[in-house]
Amino acid sequence: MTSDSVEPGTVRPGGRTARVRSAVLRAAGDALAEHGLAGLDLADVARRAEVGRTTVYRRWGTPANLVADLLTDMAEQSLPRTDTGSLAGDLLANARLVQRTLADARQGALFKAMIAAATCDAQAAAALRRFYDTRIAEWEPCARGAVERGELPEGTDTREVIRAVSAPLYYRLLTTGEPLDEAAADRAAEAAVAAARAGVFAAAGD
């Protein structure tokens, strides 16, 4: 049976269909990191993944579909949040996880390419929003727990607290070219904690 003769979804989860998807998404990530969305070619991805071109075209169809599935997979594979029992510890763990990811040569290039893709393709933009919604939802309980413990004011927008941690790190990745080191991660976490405790993310009047 050739790689082009099995319809996606007809093989048990974890079987051949899952292996093909994993190989194709890994190849797509490599291609994106190297060439960006403009250089993402389905035939090249099939060659890198060592699967039939028909399989790739039939299952994904367009580079935008492939980027969307890659983002879905990345959200599913992301590490779970850390629970240290304190807001400062939790946000520091979050910041260092983001920093390690973005400082990695392949991952940093991959995120740059996907963010660039999202600026010019609606489907890629929607997939990127889903990715970050998933990650924020994973870490938001850190801030919610801090509210419940009395570390943060009532009415704090706990999702904004999490966004405030990673925003400076993405800004550095995309604009300044400065090193993304642990010191940058630590400052981002400390600033988010200080702002949250000061009520910056609390609703007006709370």
Short mmCIF file of N, CA and C in Angstrom, two decimals, residues 5-189:
data_model
loop_
_atom_site.label_atom_id
_atom_site.label_comp_id
_atom_site.label_asym_id
_atom_site.label_seq_id
_atom_site.Cartn_x
_atom_site.Cartn_y
_atom_site.Cartn_z
N SER A 5 -2.45 5.99 -0.90
CA SER A 5 -3.65 5.18 -1.05
C SER A 5 -4.48 5.07 0.21
N VAL A 6 -4.09 5.78 1.27
CA VAL A 6 -4.84 5.72 2.52
C VAL A 6 -5.48 7.07 2.78
N GLU A 7 -6.77 7.08 2.91
CA GLU A 7 -7.46 8.33 3.21
C GLU A 7 -7.18 8.76 4.64
N PRO A 8 -6.92 10.05 4.87
CA PRO A 8 -6.72 10.53 6.25
C PRO A 8 -7.90 10.16 7.13
N GLY A 9 -7.60 9.71 8.33
CA GLY A 9 -8.63 9.40 9.29
C GLY A 9 -9.09 7.96 9.27
N THR A 10 -8.56 7.14 8.31
CA THR A 10 -9.01 5.76 8.24
C THR A 10 -8.14 4.81 9.04
N VAL A 11 -7.05 5.33 9.60
CA VAL A 11 -6.14 4.52 10.39
C VAL A 11 -6.30 4.90 11.85
N ARG A 12 -6.18 3.93 12.74
CA ARG A 12 -6.42 4.18 14.16
C ARG A 12 -5.53 5.31 14.67
N PRO A 13 -6.01 6.08 15.65
CA PRO A 13 -5.18 7.13 16.26
C PRO A 13 -3.87 6.55 16.76
N GLY A 14 -2.78 7.25 16.48
CA GLY A 14 -1.47 6.76 16.86
C GLY A 14 -0.87 5.83 15.83
N GLY A 15 -1.64 5.50 14.77
CA GLY A 15 -1.15 4.62 13.73
C GLY A 15 -0.49 5.39 12.61
N ARG A 16 -0.64 4.87 11.38
CA ARG A 16 0.07 5.45 10.26
C ARG A 16 -0.35 6.88 9.96
N THR A 17 -1.65 7.19 10.06
CA THR A 17 -2.10 8.55 9.79
C THR A 17 -1.44 9.54 10.73
N ALA A 18 -1.34 9.18 12.01
CA ALA A 18 -0.69 10.06 12.98
C ALA A 18 0.79 10.22 12.67
N ARG A 19 1.44 9.15 12.23
CA ARG A 19 2.86 9.24 11.89
C ARG A 19 3.09 10.13 10.68
N VAL A 20 2.21 10.01 9.69
CA VAL A 20 2.33 10.87 8.51
C VAL A 20 2.14 12.32 8.91
N ARG A 21 1.11 12.61 9.70
CA ARG A 21 0.87 13.99 10.13
C ARG A 21 2.06 14.54 10.89
N SER A 22 2.62 13.73 11.79
CA SER A 22 3.77 14.18 12.56
C SER A 22 4.95 14.51 11.66
N ALA A 23 5.22 13.64 10.69
CA ALA A 23 6.35 13.86 9.78
C ALA A 23 6.13 15.10 8.92
N VAL A 24 4.91 15.28 8.44
CA VAL A 24 4.61 16.43 7.58
C VAL A 24 4.69 17.73 8.38
N LEU A 25 4.16 17.74 9.59
CA LEU A 25 4.20 18.96 10.38
C LEU A 25 5.63 19.31 10.80
N ARG A 26 6.42 18.30 11.11
CA ARG A 26 7.83 18.56 11.42
C ARG A 26 8.54 19.15 10.21
N ALA A 27 8.28 18.60 9.04
CA ALA A 27 8.89 19.12 7.82
C ALA A 27 8.39 20.53 7.51
N ALA A 28 7.11 20.78 7.74
CA ALA A 28 6.57 22.12 7.51
C ALA A 28 7.20 23.13 8.45
N GLY A 29 7.41 22.74 9.70
CA GLY A 29 8.07 23.64 10.64
C GLY A 29 9.48 23.96 10.22
N ASP A 30 10.22 22.96 9.74
CA ASP A 30 11.57 23.19 9.26
C ASP A 30 11.57 24.16 8.08
N ALA A 31 10.65 23.93 7.14
CA ALA A 31 10.59 24.79 5.96
C ALA A 31 10.21 26.22 6.32
N LEU A 32 9.25 26.36 7.23
CA LEU A 32 8.86 27.71 7.66
C LEU A 32 10.02 28.43 8.35
N ALA A 33 10.72 27.71 9.21
CA ALA A 33 11.84 28.32 9.93
C ALA A 33 12.93 28.76 8.96
N GLU A 34 13.10 28.02 7.90
CA GLU A 34 14.16 28.33 6.94
C GLU A 34 13.76 29.41 5.94
N HIS A 35 12.51 29.38 5.47
CA HIS A 35 12.13 30.20 4.32
C HIS A 35 10.92 31.10 4.55
N GLY A 36 10.20 30.94 5.66
CA GLY A 36 8.99 31.73 5.88
C GLY A 36 7.83 31.21 5.06
N LEU A 37 6.68 31.88 5.21
CA LEU A 37 5.47 31.42 4.52
C LEU A 37 5.64 31.48 3.01
N ALA A 38 6.33 32.49 2.51
CA ALA A 38 6.49 32.63 1.06
C ALA A 38 7.22 31.44 0.46
N GLY A 39 8.08 30.81 1.26
CA GLY A 39 8.84 29.67 0.75
C GLY A 39 8.26 28.33 1.14
N LEU A 40 7.05 28.32 1.70
CA LEU A 40 6.43 27.06 2.12
C LEU A 40 5.73 26.43 0.92
N ASP A 41 6.30 25.36 0.41
CA ASP A 41 5.79 24.68 -0.77
C ASP A 41 5.38 23.27 -0.39
N LEU A 42 4.16 22.87 -0.72
CA LEU A 42 3.66 21.57 -0.29
C LEU A 42 4.48 20.42 -0.87
N ALA A 43 4.95 20.57 -2.10
CA ALA A 43 5.76 19.52 -2.70
C ALA A 43 7.08 19.37 -1.95
N ASP A 44 7.67 20.50 -1.56
CA ASP A 44 8.92 20.46 -0.79
C ASP A 44 8.69 19.82 0.58
N VAL A 45 7.56 20.15 1.21
CA VAL A 45 7.23 19.56 2.51
C VAL A 45 7.09 18.04 2.37
N ALA A 46 6.41 17.60 1.32
CA ALA A 46 6.25 16.15 1.09
C ALA A 46 7.60 15.48 0.91
N ARG A 47 8.49 16.13 0.17
CA ARG A 47 9.83 15.56 -0.03
C ARG A 47 10.59 15.47 1.29
N ARG A 48 10.52 16.52 2.09
CA ARG A 48 11.22 16.52 3.37
C ARG A 48 10.66 15.44 4.30
N ALA A 49 9.33 15.28 4.27
CA ALA A 49 8.67 14.32 5.16
C ALA A 49 8.74 12.89 4.64
N GLU A 50 9.17 12.75 3.36
CA GLU A 50 9.26 11.44 2.72
C GLU A 50 7.89 10.77 2.65
N VAL A 51 6.90 11.55 2.25
CA VAL A 51 5.56 11.03 2.00
C VAL A 51 5.14 11.47 0.60
N GLY A 52 4.10 10.85 0.08
CA GLY A 52 3.64 11.19 -1.25
C GLY A 52 3.05 12.58 -1.32
N ARG A 53 3.31 13.26 -2.45
CA ARG A 53 2.77 14.60 -2.61
C ARG A 53 1.24 14.61 -2.59
N THR A 54 0.65 13.56 -3.16
CA THR A 54 -0.81 13.49 -3.20
C THR A 54 -1.39 13.49 -1.79
N THR A 55 -0.73 12.80 -0.87
CA THR A 55 -1.19 12.77 0.52
C THR A 55 -1.22 14.18 1.11
N VAL A 56 -0.15 14.92 0.87
CA VAL A 56 -0.05 16.27 1.44
C VAL A 56 -1.08 17.20 0.81
N TYR A 57 -1.20 17.16 -0.51
CA TYR A 57 -2.16 18.04 -1.19
C TYR A 57 -3.59 17.68 -0.80
N ARG A 58 -3.88 16.38 -0.67
CA ARG A 58 -5.25 15.97 -0.36
C ARG A 58 -5.63 16.36 1.06
N ARG A 59 -4.70 16.19 2.00
CA ARG A 59 -5.05 16.43 3.41
C ARG A 59 -5.01 17.90 3.77
N TRP A 60 -4.03 18.65 3.24
CA TRP A 60 -3.88 20.05 3.66
C TRP A 60 -4.27 21.05 2.58
N GLY A 61 -3.94 20.78 1.35
CA GLY A 61 -4.43 21.59 0.24
C GLY A 61 -3.69 22.88 -0.02
N THR A 62 -3.43 23.67 1.03
CA THR A 62 -2.77 24.96 0.88
C THR A 62 -1.74 25.16 2.00
N PRO A 63 -0.75 26.01 1.77
CA PRO A 63 0.20 26.32 2.84
C PRO A 63 -0.49 26.88 4.09
N ALA A 64 -1.54 27.68 3.89
CA ALA A 64 -2.25 28.25 5.05
C ALA A 64 -2.88 27.15 5.90
N ASN A 65 -3.45 26.14 5.26
CA ASN A 65 -4.02 25.01 6.00
C ASN A 65 -2.93 24.29 6.79
N LEU A 66 -1.77 24.17 6.18
CA LEU A 66 -0.66 23.49 6.84
C LEU A 66 -0.18 24.28 8.05
N VAL A 67 -0.08 25.60 7.91
CA VAL A 67 0.31 26.45 9.04
C VAL A 67 -0.71 26.33 10.16
N ALA A 68 -2.00 26.33 9.81
CA ALA A 68 -3.05 26.23 10.83
C ALA A 68 -2.94 24.92 11.59
N ASP A 69 -2.69 23.82 10.89
CA ASP A 69 -2.57 22.52 11.56
C ASP A 69 -1.31 22.47 12.41
N LEU A 70 -0.25 23.08 11.92
CA LEU A 70 1.00 23.13 12.69
C LEU A 70 0.79 23.87 14.00
N LEU A 71 0.08 24.98 13.97
CA LEU A 71 -0.20 25.73 15.19
C LEU A 71 -1.07 24.93 16.15
N THR A 72 -2.05 24.20 15.60
CA THR A 72 -2.88 23.34 16.44
C THR A 72 -2.04 22.29 17.14
N ASP A 73 -1.14 21.70 16.40
CA ASP A 73 -0.26 20.67 16.97
C ASP A 73 0.66 21.26 18.02
N MET A 74 1.18 22.44 17.77
CA MET A 74 2.07 23.07 18.74
C MET A 74 1.34 23.38 20.04
N ALA A 75 0.09 23.81 19.93
CA ALA A 75 -0.69 24.08 21.14
C ALA A 75 -0.91 22.79 21.92
N GLU A 76 -1.17 21.70 21.20
CA GLU A 76 -1.41 20.41 21.86
C GLU A 76 -0.15 19.89 22.53
N GLN A 77 1.02 20.18 21.95
CA GLN A 77 2.27 19.64 22.46
C GLN A 77 2.95 20.53 23.49
N SER A 78 2.44 21.73 23.70
CA SER A 78 3.09 22.66 24.62
C SER A 78 3.12 22.09 26.04
N LEU A 79 4.16 22.45 26.75
CA LEU A 79 4.31 21.97 28.12
C LEU A 79 3.22 22.54 29.02
N PRO A 80 2.76 21.77 30.00
CA PRO A 80 1.73 22.28 30.92
C PRO A 80 2.30 23.37 31.82
N ARG A 81 1.40 24.13 32.39
CA ARG A 81 1.84 25.23 33.25
C ARG A 81 2.48 24.70 34.54
N THR A 82 3.28 25.56 35.12
CA THR A 82 3.91 25.26 36.40
C THR A 82 3.07 25.85 37.53
N ASP A 83 2.92 25.11 38.61
CA ASP A 83 2.19 25.60 39.79
C ASP A 83 3.13 25.61 40.97
N THR A 84 3.69 26.81 41.27
CA THR A 84 4.65 26.94 42.37
C THR A 84 3.97 27.34 43.67
N GLY A 85 2.70 27.77 43.59
CA GLY A 85 2.00 28.21 44.79
C GLY A 85 2.10 29.70 45.03
N SER A 86 2.86 30.42 44.18
CA SER A 86 2.94 31.87 44.32
C SER A 86 2.87 32.50 42.94
N LEU A 87 2.32 33.71 42.87
CA LEU A 87 2.22 34.39 41.59
C LEU A 87 3.60 34.65 40.99
N ALA A 88 4.53 35.13 41.81
CA ALA A 88 5.86 35.44 41.30
C ALA A 88 6.54 34.20 40.73
N GLY A 89 6.43 33.08 41.44
CA GLY A 89 7.04 31.85 40.96
C GLY A 89 6.40 31.34 39.70
N ASP A 90 5.07 31.41 39.63
CA ASP A 90 4.36 30.93 38.45
C ASP A 90 4.69 31.77 37.22
N LEU A 91 4.67 33.09 37.37
CA LEU A 91 4.93 33.94 36.22
C LEU A 91 6.39 33.88 35.80
N LEU A 92 7.29 33.66 36.73
CA LEU A 92 8.69 33.47 36.37
C LEU A 92 8.86 32.19 35.54
N ALA A 93 8.18 31.13 35.94
CA ALA A 93 8.23 29.88 35.18
C ALA A 93 7.67 30.09 33.78
N ASN A 94 6.58 30.83 33.68
CA ASN A 94 5.99 31.12 32.38
C ASN A 94 6.95 31.92 31.51
N ALA A 95 7.53 32.96 32.08
CA ALA A 95 8.44 33.81 31.32
C ALA A 95 9.65 33.03 30.83
N ARG A 96 10.20 32.19 31.67
CA ARG A 96 11.38 31.43 31.25
C ARG A 96 11.04 30.38 30.21
N LEU A 97 9.84 29.82 30.25
CA LEU A 97 9.42 28.89 29.21
C LEU A 97 9.30 29.61 27.87
N VAL A 98 8.67 30.78 27.87
CA VAL A 98 8.56 31.57 26.64
C VAL A 98 9.95 31.95 26.13
N GLN A 99 10.81 32.38 27.05
CA GLN A 99 12.15 32.80 26.67
C GLN A 99 12.94 31.66 26.04
N ARG A 100 12.90 30.48 26.64
CA ARG A 100 13.64 29.34 26.08
C ARG A 100 13.11 28.98 24.69
N THR A 101 11.81 29.07 24.53
CA THR A 101 11.22 28.74 23.23
C THR A 101 11.66 29.73 22.17
N LEU A 102 11.54 31.01 22.45
CA LEU A 102 11.84 32.02 21.45
C LEU A 102 13.33 32.18 21.20
N ALA A 103 14.17 31.84 22.20
CA ALA A 103 15.61 31.95 22.03
C ALA A 103 16.18 30.77 21.24
N ASP A 104 15.41 29.69 21.15
CA ASP A 104 15.86 28.54 20.35
C ASP A 104 15.91 28.94 18.88
N ALA A 105 16.99 28.58 18.20
CA ALA A 105 17.19 29.04 16.82
C ALA A 105 16.03 28.61 15.91
N ARG A 106 15.63 27.35 16.00
CA ARG A 106 14.55 26.87 15.13
C ARG A 106 13.20 27.43 15.56
N GLN A 107 12.90 27.35 16.86
CA GLN A 107 11.60 27.79 17.34
C GLN A 107 11.41 29.29 17.17
N GLY A 108 12.45 30.06 17.44
CA GLY A 108 12.34 31.50 17.26
C GLY A 108 12.05 31.87 15.82
N ALA A 109 12.77 31.24 14.89
CA ALA A 109 12.53 31.50 13.47
C ALA A 109 11.13 31.05 13.06
N LEU A 110 10.68 29.94 13.62
CA LEU A 110 9.36 29.42 13.30
C LEU A 110 8.26 30.39 13.76
N PHE A 111 8.38 30.91 14.98
CA PHE A 111 7.38 31.86 15.46
C PHE A 111 7.40 33.15 14.64
N LYS A 112 8.58 33.62 14.27
CA LYS A 112 8.64 34.81 13.42
C LYS A 112 7.88 34.57 12.11
N ALA A 113 8.09 33.40 11.52
CA ALA A 113 7.45 33.09 10.24
C ALA A 113 5.94 33.00 10.39
N MET A 114 5.48 32.40 11.48
CA MET A 114 4.04 32.24 11.66
C MET A 114 3.37 33.56 11.99
N ILE A 115 4.03 34.41 12.74
CA ILE A 115 3.47 35.73 13.03
C ILE A 115 3.42 36.55 11.74
N ALA A 116 4.47 36.45 10.92
CA ALA A 116 4.46 37.14 9.63
C ALA A 116 3.33 36.62 8.75
N ALA A 117 3.13 35.30 8.76
CA ALA A 117 2.05 34.72 7.97
C ALA A 117 0.70 35.25 8.42
N ALA A 118 0.54 35.44 9.71
CA ALA A 118 -0.74 35.90 10.26
C ALA A 118 -1.06 37.33 9.85
N THR A 119 -0.05 38.10 9.47
CA THR A 119 -0.31 39.48 9.06
C THR A 119 -0.87 39.58 7.66
N CYS A 120 -0.79 38.50 6.88
CA CYS A 120 -1.23 38.58 5.49
C CYS A 120 -2.19 37.46 5.08
N ASP A 121 -2.51 36.58 6.02
CA ASP A 121 -3.42 35.48 5.69
C ASP A 121 -4.40 35.31 6.84
N ALA A 122 -5.71 35.42 6.53
CA ALA A 122 -6.73 35.38 7.56
C ALA A 122 -6.76 34.03 8.27
N GLN A 123 -6.55 32.96 7.53
CA GLN A 123 -6.60 31.64 8.14
C GLN A 123 -5.43 31.43 9.10
N ALA A 124 -4.25 31.89 8.70
CA ALA A 124 -3.09 31.81 9.58
C ALA A 124 -3.30 32.67 10.82
N ALA A 125 -3.93 33.84 10.64
CA ALA A 125 -4.19 34.73 11.78
C ALA A 125 -5.15 34.06 12.76
N ALA A 126 -6.20 33.42 12.24
CA ALA A 126 -7.15 32.74 13.12
C ALA A 126 -6.48 31.60 13.87
N ALA A 127 -5.62 30.86 13.18
CA ALA A 127 -4.91 29.75 13.83
C ALA A 127 -3.96 30.26 14.90
N LEU A 128 -3.31 31.39 14.63
CA LEU A 128 -2.40 31.95 15.63
C LEU A 128 -3.16 32.41 16.86
N ARG A 129 -4.33 33.02 16.65
CA ARG A 129 -5.15 33.43 17.79
C ARG A 129 -5.58 32.23 18.62
N ARG A 130 -5.96 31.14 17.96
CA ARG A 130 -6.34 29.93 18.69
C ARG A 130 -5.17 29.38 19.48
N PHE A 131 -3.99 29.43 18.89
CA PHE A 131 -2.80 28.94 19.59
C PHE A 131 -2.59 29.72 20.88
N TYR A 132 -2.62 31.05 20.80
CA TYR A 132 -2.37 31.85 21.99
C TYR A 132 -3.53 31.80 22.98
N ASP A 133 -4.74 31.65 22.48
CA ASP A 133 -5.87 31.46 23.40
C ASP A 133 -5.67 30.18 24.22
N THR A 134 -5.18 29.14 23.57
CA THR A 134 -4.92 27.88 24.27
C THR A 134 -3.85 28.05 25.32
N ARG A 135 -2.77 28.73 24.97
CA ARG A 135 -1.67 28.90 25.92
C ARG A 135 -2.07 29.82 27.08
N ILE A 136 -2.81 30.88 26.80
CA ILE A 136 -3.26 31.76 27.88
C ILE A 136 -4.21 31.03 28.80
N ALA A 137 -5.12 30.24 28.23
CA ALA A 137 -6.05 29.47 29.06
C ALA A 137 -5.31 28.47 29.94
N GLU A 138 -4.19 27.95 29.45
CA GLU A 138 -3.39 27.00 30.24
C GLU A 138 -2.78 27.68 31.46
N TRP A 139 -2.33 28.93 31.29
CA TRP A 139 -1.61 29.62 32.37
C TRP A 139 -2.48 30.56 33.19
N GLU A 140 -3.65 30.92 32.70
CA GLU A 140 -4.50 31.86 33.42
C GLU A 140 -4.83 31.44 34.85
N PRO A 141 -4.98 30.13 35.15
CA PRO A 141 -5.25 29.76 36.55
C PRO A 141 -4.18 30.21 37.54
N CYS A 142 -2.96 30.45 37.06
CA CYS A 142 -1.93 30.99 37.96
C CYS A 142 -2.37 32.33 38.54
N ALA A 143 -2.86 33.21 37.67
CA ALA A 143 -3.30 34.52 38.13
C ALA A 143 -4.61 34.43 38.88
N ARG A 144 -5.51 33.55 38.43
CA ARG A 144 -6.78 33.39 39.13
C ARG A 144 -6.56 32.90 40.55
N GLY A 145 -5.61 31.96 40.72
CA GLY A 145 -5.29 31.49 42.06
C GLY A 145 -4.74 32.60 42.93
N ALA A 146 -3.97 33.51 42.32
CA ALA A 146 -3.42 34.63 43.09
C ALA A 146 -4.53 35.55 43.57
N VAL A 147 -5.56 35.75 42.76
CA VAL A 147 -6.71 36.54 43.19
C VAL A 147 -7.39 35.86 44.36
N GLU A 148 -7.59 34.56 44.24
CA GLU A 148 -8.28 33.81 45.30
C GLU A 148 -7.49 33.80 46.60
N ARG A 149 -6.15 33.84 46.50
CA ARG A 149 -5.30 33.87 47.70
C ARG A 149 -5.16 35.27 48.28
N GLY A 150 -5.66 36.26 47.57
CA GLY A 150 -5.53 37.63 48.03
C GLY A 150 -4.24 38.30 47.60
N GLU A 151 -3.47 37.66 46.72
CA GLU A 151 -2.24 38.28 46.21
C GLU A 151 -2.53 39.40 45.23
N LEU A 152 -3.66 39.30 44.54
CA LEU A 152 -4.04 40.30 43.54
C LEU A 152 -5.42 40.85 43.87
N PRO A 153 -5.70 42.09 43.43
CA PRO A 153 -7.00 42.69 43.71
C PRO A 153 -8.14 41.93 43.04
N GLU A 154 -9.30 41.96 43.68
CA GLU A 154 -10.51 41.44 43.05
C GLU A 154 -10.76 42.23 41.75
N GLY A 155 -11.28 41.55 40.75
CA GLY A 155 -11.56 42.20 39.48
C GLY A 155 -10.38 42.24 38.53
N THR A 156 -9.26 41.63 38.93
CA THR A 156 -8.09 41.57 38.04
C THR A 156 -8.42 40.77 36.78
N ASP A 157 -8.04 41.30 35.63
CA ASP A 157 -8.18 40.58 34.37
C ASP A 157 -7.02 39.58 34.29
N THR A 158 -7.30 38.36 34.67
CA THR A 158 -6.23 37.38 34.83
C THR A 158 -5.58 36.99 33.50
N ARG A 159 -6.32 37.07 32.42
CA ARG A 159 -5.72 36.77 31.11
C ARG A 159 -4.72 37.85 30.71
N GLU A 160 -5.04 39.10 31.05
CA GLU A 160 -4.11 40.18 30.74
C GLU A 160 -2.81 40.06 31.53
N VAL A 161 -2.90 39.53 32.72
CA VAL A 161 -1.68 39.31 33.51
C VAL A 161 -0.74 38.36 32.76
N ILE A 162 -1.29 37.29 32.21
CA ILE A 162 -0.47 36.32 31.49
C ILE A 162 0.09 36.93 30.21
N ARG A 163 -0.73 37.70 29.50
CA ARG A 163 -0.24 38.35 28.28
C ARG A 163 0.90 39.31 28.58
N ALA A 164 0.83 39.97 29.74
CA ALA A 164 1.85 40.95 30.08
C ALA A 164 3.21 40.32 30.29
N VAL A 165 3.24 39.04 30.61
CA VAL A 165 4.53 38.36 30.81
C VAL A 165 5.23 38.16 29.48
N SER A 166 4.52 37.65 28.50
CA SER A 166 5.18 37.28 27.24
C SER A 166 5.34 38.45 26.28
N ALA A 167 4.52 39.48 26.40
CA ALA A 167 4.56 40.58 25.43
C ALA A 167 5.95 41.20 25.27
N PRO A 168 6.67 41.53 26.37
CA PRO A 168 8.00 42.11 26.17
C PRO A 168 8.98 41.17 25.48
N LEU A 169 8.79 39.87 25.67
CA LEU A 169 9.70 38.90 25.06
C LEU A 169 9.45 38.79 23.56
N TYR A 170 8.18 38.82 23.16
CA TYR A 170 7.88 38.82 21.73
C TYR A 170 8.32 40.13 21.08
N TYR A 171 8.17 41.23 21.79
CA TYR A 171 8.62 42.53 21.26
C TYR A 171 10.12 42.48 20.98
N ARG A 172 10.86 41.91 21.91
CA ARG A 172 12.30 41.81 21.72
C ARG A 172 12.64 40.90 20.55
N LEU A 173 11.93 39.78 20.44
CA LEU A 173 12.17 38.85 19.33
C LEU A 173 11.94 39.52 17.98
N LEU A 174 10.86 40.30 17.88
CA LEU A 174 10.43 40.79 16.58
C LEU A 174 10.99 42.15 16.20
N THR A 175 11.45 42.93 17.18
CA THR A 175 11.81 44.31 16.84
C THR A 175 13.23 44.72 17.20
N THR A 176 13.72 44.36 18.37
CA THR A 176 14.97 44.97 18.83
C THR A 176 16.22 44.20 18.44
N GLY A 177 16.10 42.88 18.29
CA GLY A 177 17.28 42.08 18.01
C GLY A 177 18.16 41.86 19.22
N GLU A 178 17.74 42.34 20.39
CA GLU A 178 18.53 42.14 21.60
C GLU A 178 18.43 40.69 22.06
N PRO A 179 19.43 40.21 22.81
CA PRO A 179 19.41 38.81 23.25
C PRO A 179 18.19 38.49 24.10
N LEU A 180 17.61 37.33 23.85
CA LEU A 180 16.49 36.86 24.66
C LEU A 180 17.06 35.93 25.72
N ASP A 181 17.52 36.51 26.82
CA ASP A 181 18.16 35.72 27.85
C ASP A 181 17.26 35.62 29.08
N GLU A 182 17.73 34.89 30.08
CA GLU A 182 16.93 34.72 31.29
C GLU A 182 16.70 36.04 32.01
N ALA A 183 17.64 36.95 31.89
CA ALA A 183 17.47 38.25 32.55
C ALA A 183 16.26 38.98 31.97
N ALA A 184 16.09 38.89 30.67
CA ALA A 184 14.91 39.52 30.04
C ALA A 184 13.63 38.85 30.52
N ALA A 185 13.65 37.52 30.64
CA ALA A 185 12.49 36.80 31.13
C ALA A 185 12.17 37.19 32.56
N ASP A 186 13.20 37.29 33.39
CA ASP A 186 12.98 37.64 34.79
C ASP A 186 12.39 39.04 34.93
N ARG A 187 12.88 39.99 34.13
CA ARG A 187 12.34 41.35 34.18
C ARG A 187 10.87 41.37 33.75
N ALA A 188 10.56 40.61 32.71
CA ALA A 188 9.17 40.57 32.23
C ALA A 188 8.24 40.03 33.31
N ALA A 189 8.67 38.98 33.99
CA ALA A 189 7.85 38.39 35.06
C ALA A 189 7.70 39.36 36.22
#
